């Protein structure tokens, strides 16, 4: 097979890695492209941002993943354009690469929905770099306030999280827990009247979950001191405040954007049939109409489930679709017909805080919450991490955090991420969201 077939995969996320791993079992030549040289476990980004885990706990070098697969070539480069007719891409380095099959799984990015100031003054949470920038911002705000308590009046200790989905809820819970349990010990010189605000235009948190889960998540967050602004949108984000659609204004210098996502820009420029959310509509076998050797997967695709409705943008959907696309490619190489994708629904989970989580298990959505769901979340997510060492380190970090209420990774590794314009006459710098240096374990 390797002498005649090359599969070009764009994206080293759940879908791209799963596809490459399945193809490698049959010695098919694979070229895997990604703008990062690592695979990240996106569901745990908020734990890096709140110093529960280090970046290298949730990220693993792509070359390390495929070090035993001689037919998988990893190239560290972004993609600037896609030619579906030729099954080719142009890389950020200017080279053109062509494959017999083209698999597009470049992932997602923040969708600011045209909100004025959001792109410039908020911090999204969709990558390891994002998580390290947010961690740096939180720590720099706390450090600045210990030296200048008057900054509290400028909203220094107000943290605003936009979005009531899993990203927003998990970040709000983890941040509120850190401010309650960790910060007072670290910043003993100052009583910190910190406030966490969660804003969502919907009426409930965790919309895909049950009504019981909605109520549970809201109560737990409110018990932890999180102020919920439900049924309210963000009208504008400024360097020192957030203006809401109901007329309220929250003074803040830390806005976390988890209010939506969209495919990577290169997907929009690929001239493929787009559907809801700017994603590519795919056929049941995960190929694109009129392009039988082009597959689109993960957050870049609208994939229909058994009921005809589009499947959610979940890591499990991406992972399963990646492996399925690989098997379809192998079947076609062997002269067999491609098969329609069947998603195995294992349920959904969301962490809220210490001993607090919600889980709906299996296709029939058996519901659990509280400590049982908390333990289930830890176990499932640890097992999904890439690499034995990552799994072990995550359990050690969680145990240390749970019993000691300490955060070993609470350090600023990207100083520029915390640079803030406090509005002083002698300071004119705007927040600088420069890329953070990601520490990845080889």
Tab-separated table of N, CA and C in Angstrom, residues 38-102:
chain	number	residue	atom	x	y	z
A	38	UNK	N	2.638	19.615	18.398
A	38	UNK	CA	2.099	18.780	19.464
A	38	UNK	C	0.597	18.577	19.290
A	39	UNK	N	0.118	17.521	19.923
A	39	UNK	CA	-1.315	17.232	20.004
A	39	UNK	C	-1.789	17.646	21.393
A	40	UNK	N	-2.851	18.443	21.464
A	40	UNK	CA	-3.349	18.928	22.747
A	40	UNK	C	-4.683	18.277	23.093
A	41	UNK	N	-4.887	18.084	24.402
A	41	UNK	CA	-6.144	17.522	24.884
A	41	UNK	C	-7.030	18.695	25.300
A	42	UNK	N	-7.824	19.173	24.360
A	42	UNK	CA	-8.552	20.430	24.533
A	42	UNK	C	-9.513	20.460	25.719
A	43	UNK	N	-10.193	19.362	26.090
A	43	UNK	CA	-11.113	19.456	27.236
A	43	UNK	C	-10.467	19.873	28.542
A	44	UNK	N	-9.144	19.805	28.640
A	44	UNK	CA	-8.480	20.156	29.892
A	44	UNK	C	-7.733	21.484	29.816
A	45	UNK	N	-7.979	22.274	28.802
A	45	UNK	CA	-7.301	23.560	28.699
A	45	UNK	C	-7.597	24.456	29.892
A	46	UNK	N	-8.824	24.412	30.381
A	46	UNK	CA	-9.184	25.275	31.500
A	46	UNK	C	-8.374	24.927	32.749
A	47	UNK	N	-7.922	23.664	32.865
A	47	UNK	CA	-7.124	23.285	34.026
A	47	UNK	C	-5.703	23.840	33.922
A	48	UNK	N	-5.191	23.984	32.716
A	48	UNK	CA	-3.916	24.665	32.536
A	48	UNK	C	-4.086	26.151	32.864
A	49	UNK	N	-5.183	26.732	32.413
A	49	UNK	CA	-5.432	28.158	32.647
A	49	UNK	C	-5.569	28.484	34.123
A	50	UNK	N	-6.093	27.554	34.914
A	50	UNK	CA	-6.283	27.795	36.351
A	50	UNK	C	-5.228	27.092	37.192
A	51	UNK	N	-4.128	26.683	36.564
A	51	UNK	CA	-2.937	26.146	37.235
A	51	UNK	C	-3.170	24.822	37.933
A	52	UNK	N	-4.156	24.052	37.485
A	52	UNK	CA	-4.323	22.713	38.024
A	52	UNK	C	-3.373	21.723	37.363
A	53	UNK	N	-3.114	21.926	36.085
A	53	UNK	CA	-2.202	21.085	35.331
A	53	UNK	C	-1.203	21.958	34.595
A	54	UNK	N	-0.061	21.381	34.272
A	54	UNK	CA	0.919	22.063	33.430
A	54	UNK	C	0.600	21.786	31.964
A	55	UNK	N	1.104	22.641	31.099
A	55	UNK	CA	0.829	22.467	29.672
A	55	UNK	C	1.288	21.118	29.172
A	56	UNK	N	2.451	20.652	29.653
A	56	UNK	CA	2.970	19.382	29.150
A	56	UNK	C	2.173	18.181	29.655
A	57	UNK	N	1.250	18.406	30.619
A	57	UNK	CA	0.386	17.307	31.056
A	57	UNK	C	-0.705	16.988	30.036
A	58	UNK	N	-1.078	17.979	29.218
A	58	UNK	CA	-2.192	17.768	28.287
A	58	UNK	C	-1.745	17.875	26.831
A	59	UNK	N	-0.450	17.998	26.609
A	59	UNK	CA	0.060	18.101	25.242
A	59	UNK	C	1.202	17.120	25.053
A	60	UNK	N	1.239	16.536	23.869
A	60	UNK	CA	2.270	15.543	23.572
A	60	UNK	C	2.803	15.775	22.169
A	61	UNK	N	4.110	15.744	21.972
A	61	UNK	CA	4.662	15.973	20.640
A	61	UNK	C	4.102	14.989	19.618
A	62	UNK	N	3.718	15.489	18.466
A	62	UNK	CA	3.183	14.615	17.427
A	62	UNK	C	4.223	13.593	16.978
A	63	UNK	N	5.461	14.012	16.907
A	63	UNK	CA	6.493	13.058	16.505
A	63	UNK	C	6.681	11.970	17.562
A	64	UNK	N	6.407	12.311	18.808
A	64	UNK	CA	6.469	11.302	19.862
A	64	UNK	C	5.344	10.286	19.738
A	65	UNK	N	4.167	10.755	19.357
A	65	UNK	CA	3.035	9.843	19.186
A	65	UNK	C	3.317	8.826	18.093
A	66	UNK	N	3.976	9.280	17.019
A	66	UNK	CA	4.181	8.411	15.849
A	66	UNK	C	5.634	7.945	15.718
A	67	UNK	N	6.356	7.935	16.827
A	67	UNK	CA	7.782	7.588	16.729
A	67	UNK	C	8.003	6.149	16.287
A	68	UNK	N	7.015	5.276	16.490
A	68	UNK	CA	7.163	3.875	16.077
A	68	UNK	C	6.480	3.591	14.733
A	69	UNK	N	5.903	4.639	14.121
A	69	UNK	CA	5.197	4.471	12.847
A	69	UNK	C	6.017	5.117	11.739
A	70	UNK	N	6.780	4.316	11.026
A	70	UNK	CA	7.701	4.836	10.032
A	70	UNK	C	6.998	5.388	8.799
A	71	UNK	N	5.710	5.062	8.643
A	71	UNK	CA	5.001	5.546	7.453
A	71	UNK	C	4.295	6.869	7.700
A	72	UNK	N	4.356	7.404	8.918
A	72	UNK	CA	3.725	8.688	9.236
A	72	UNK	C	4.796	9.762	9.322
A	73	UNK	N	4.700	10.743	8.442
A	73	UNK	CA	5.641	11.870	8.426
A	73	UNK	C	4.936	13.106	8.997
A	74	UNK	N	5.460	13.641	10.075
A	74	UNK	CA	4.895	14.830	10.711
A	74	UNK	C	5.651	16.057	10.223
A	75	UNK	N	4.906	17.057	9.779
A	75	UNK	CA	5.521	18.315	9.353
A	75	UNK	C	4.912	19.457	10.150
A	76	UNK	N	5.782	20.237	10.767
A	76	UNK	CA	5.363	21.351	11.616
A	76	UNK	C	5.195	22.595	10.754
A	77	UNK	N	3.986	22.781	10.233
A	77	UNK	CA	3.702	23.934	9.388
A	77	UNK	C	2.195	24.145	9.294
A	78	UNK	N	1.805	25.391	9.149
A	78	UNK	CA	0.408	25.698	8.916
A	78	UNK	C	0.062	25.570	7.443
A	79	UNK	N	-1.234	25.646	7.154
A	79	UNK	CA	-1.725	25.550	5.778
A	79	UNK	C	-2.422	26.854	5.424
A	80	UNK	N	-2.047	27.437	4.288
A	80	UNK	CA	-2.609	28.728	3.891
A	80	UNK	C	-3.706	28.606	2.851
A	81	UNK	N	-3.710	27.520	2.075
A	81	UNK	CA	-4.763	27.338	1.077
A	81	UNK	C	-4.941	25.862	0.763
A	82	UNK	N	-6.131	25.541	0.269
A	82	UNK	CA	-6.496	24.160	-0.039
A	82	UNK	C	-7.052	24.092	-1.453
A	83	UNK	N	-6.602	23.123	-2.207
A	83	UNK	CA	-7.112	22.861	-3.558
A	83	UNK	C	-7.764	21.486	-3.547
A	84	UNK	N	-9.084	21.413	-3.338
A	84	UNK	CA	-9.735	20.102	-3.243
A	84	UNK	C	-9.705	19.325	-4.553
A	85	UNK	N	-9.694	20.019	-5.672
A	85	UNK	CA	-9.662	19.308	-6.960
A	85	UNK	C	-8.364	18.517	-7.114
A	86	UNK	N	-7.265	19.111	-6.693
A	86	UNK	CA	-5.963	18.451	-6.826
A	86	UNK	C	-5.592	17.678	-5.563
A	87	UNK	N	-6.451	17.748	-4.534
A	87	UNK	CA	-6.163	17.135	-3.230
A	87	UNK	C	-4.797	17.611	-2.736
A	88	UNK	N	-4.629	18.956	-2.774
A	88	UNK	CA	-3.344	19.570	-2.460
A	88	UNK	C	-3.546	20.735	-1.502
A	89	UNK	N	-2.483	21.065	-0.787
A	89	UNK	CA	-2.485	22.227	0.089
A	89	UNK	C	-1.194	23.009	-0.137
A	90	UNK	N	-1.265	24.294	0.170
A	90	UNK	CA	-0.077	25.136	0.181
A	90	UNK	C	0.236	25.460	1.633
A	91	UNK	N	1.458	25.237	2.048
A	91	UNK	CA	1.821	25.427	3.451
A	91	UNK	C	2.281	26.856	3.704
A	92	UNK	N	2.421	27.175	4.990
A	92	UNK	CA	2.886	28.502	5.377
A	92	UNK	C	4.318	28.746	4.926
A	93	UNK	N	5.044	27.670	4.645
A	93	UNK	CA	6.420	27.789	4.163
A	93	UNK	C	6.492	27.941	2.645
A	94	UNK	N	5.304	27.898	1.994
A	94	UNK	CA	5.256	28.118	0.560
A	94	UNK	C	5.302	26.881	-0.301
A	95	UNK	N	5.427	25.715	0.300
A	95	UNK	CA	5.480	24.488	-0.497
A	95	UNK	C	4.078	23.962	-0.770
A	96	UNK	N	3.944	23.192	-1.844
A	96	UNK	CA	2.681	22.577	-2.212
A	96	UNK	C	2.801	21.072	-2.036
A	97	UNK	N	1.840	20.489	-1.316
A	97	UNK	CA	1.867	19.055	-1.022
A	97	UNK	C	0.572	18.439	-1.541
A	98	UNK	N	0.710	17.311	-2.200
A	98	UNK	CA	-0.444	16.627	-2.795
A	98	UNK	C	-0.528	15.207	-2.260
A	99	UNK	N	-1.755	14.720	-2.088
A	99	UNK	CA	-1.965	13.347	-1.655
A	99	UNK	C	-2.987	12.642	-2.521
A	100	UNK	N	-2.991	11.317	-2.467
A	100	UNK	CA	-4.045	10.568	-3.155
A	100	UNK	C	-5.385	10.784	-2.451
A	101	UNK	N	-5.321	10.978	-1.152
A	101	UNK	CA	-6.500	11.329	-0.356
A	101	UNK	C	-6.145	12.561	0.476
A	102	UNK	N	-7.134	13.416	0.659
A	102	UNK	CA	-6.943	14.621	1.456
A	102	UNK	C	-7.933	14.594	2.628
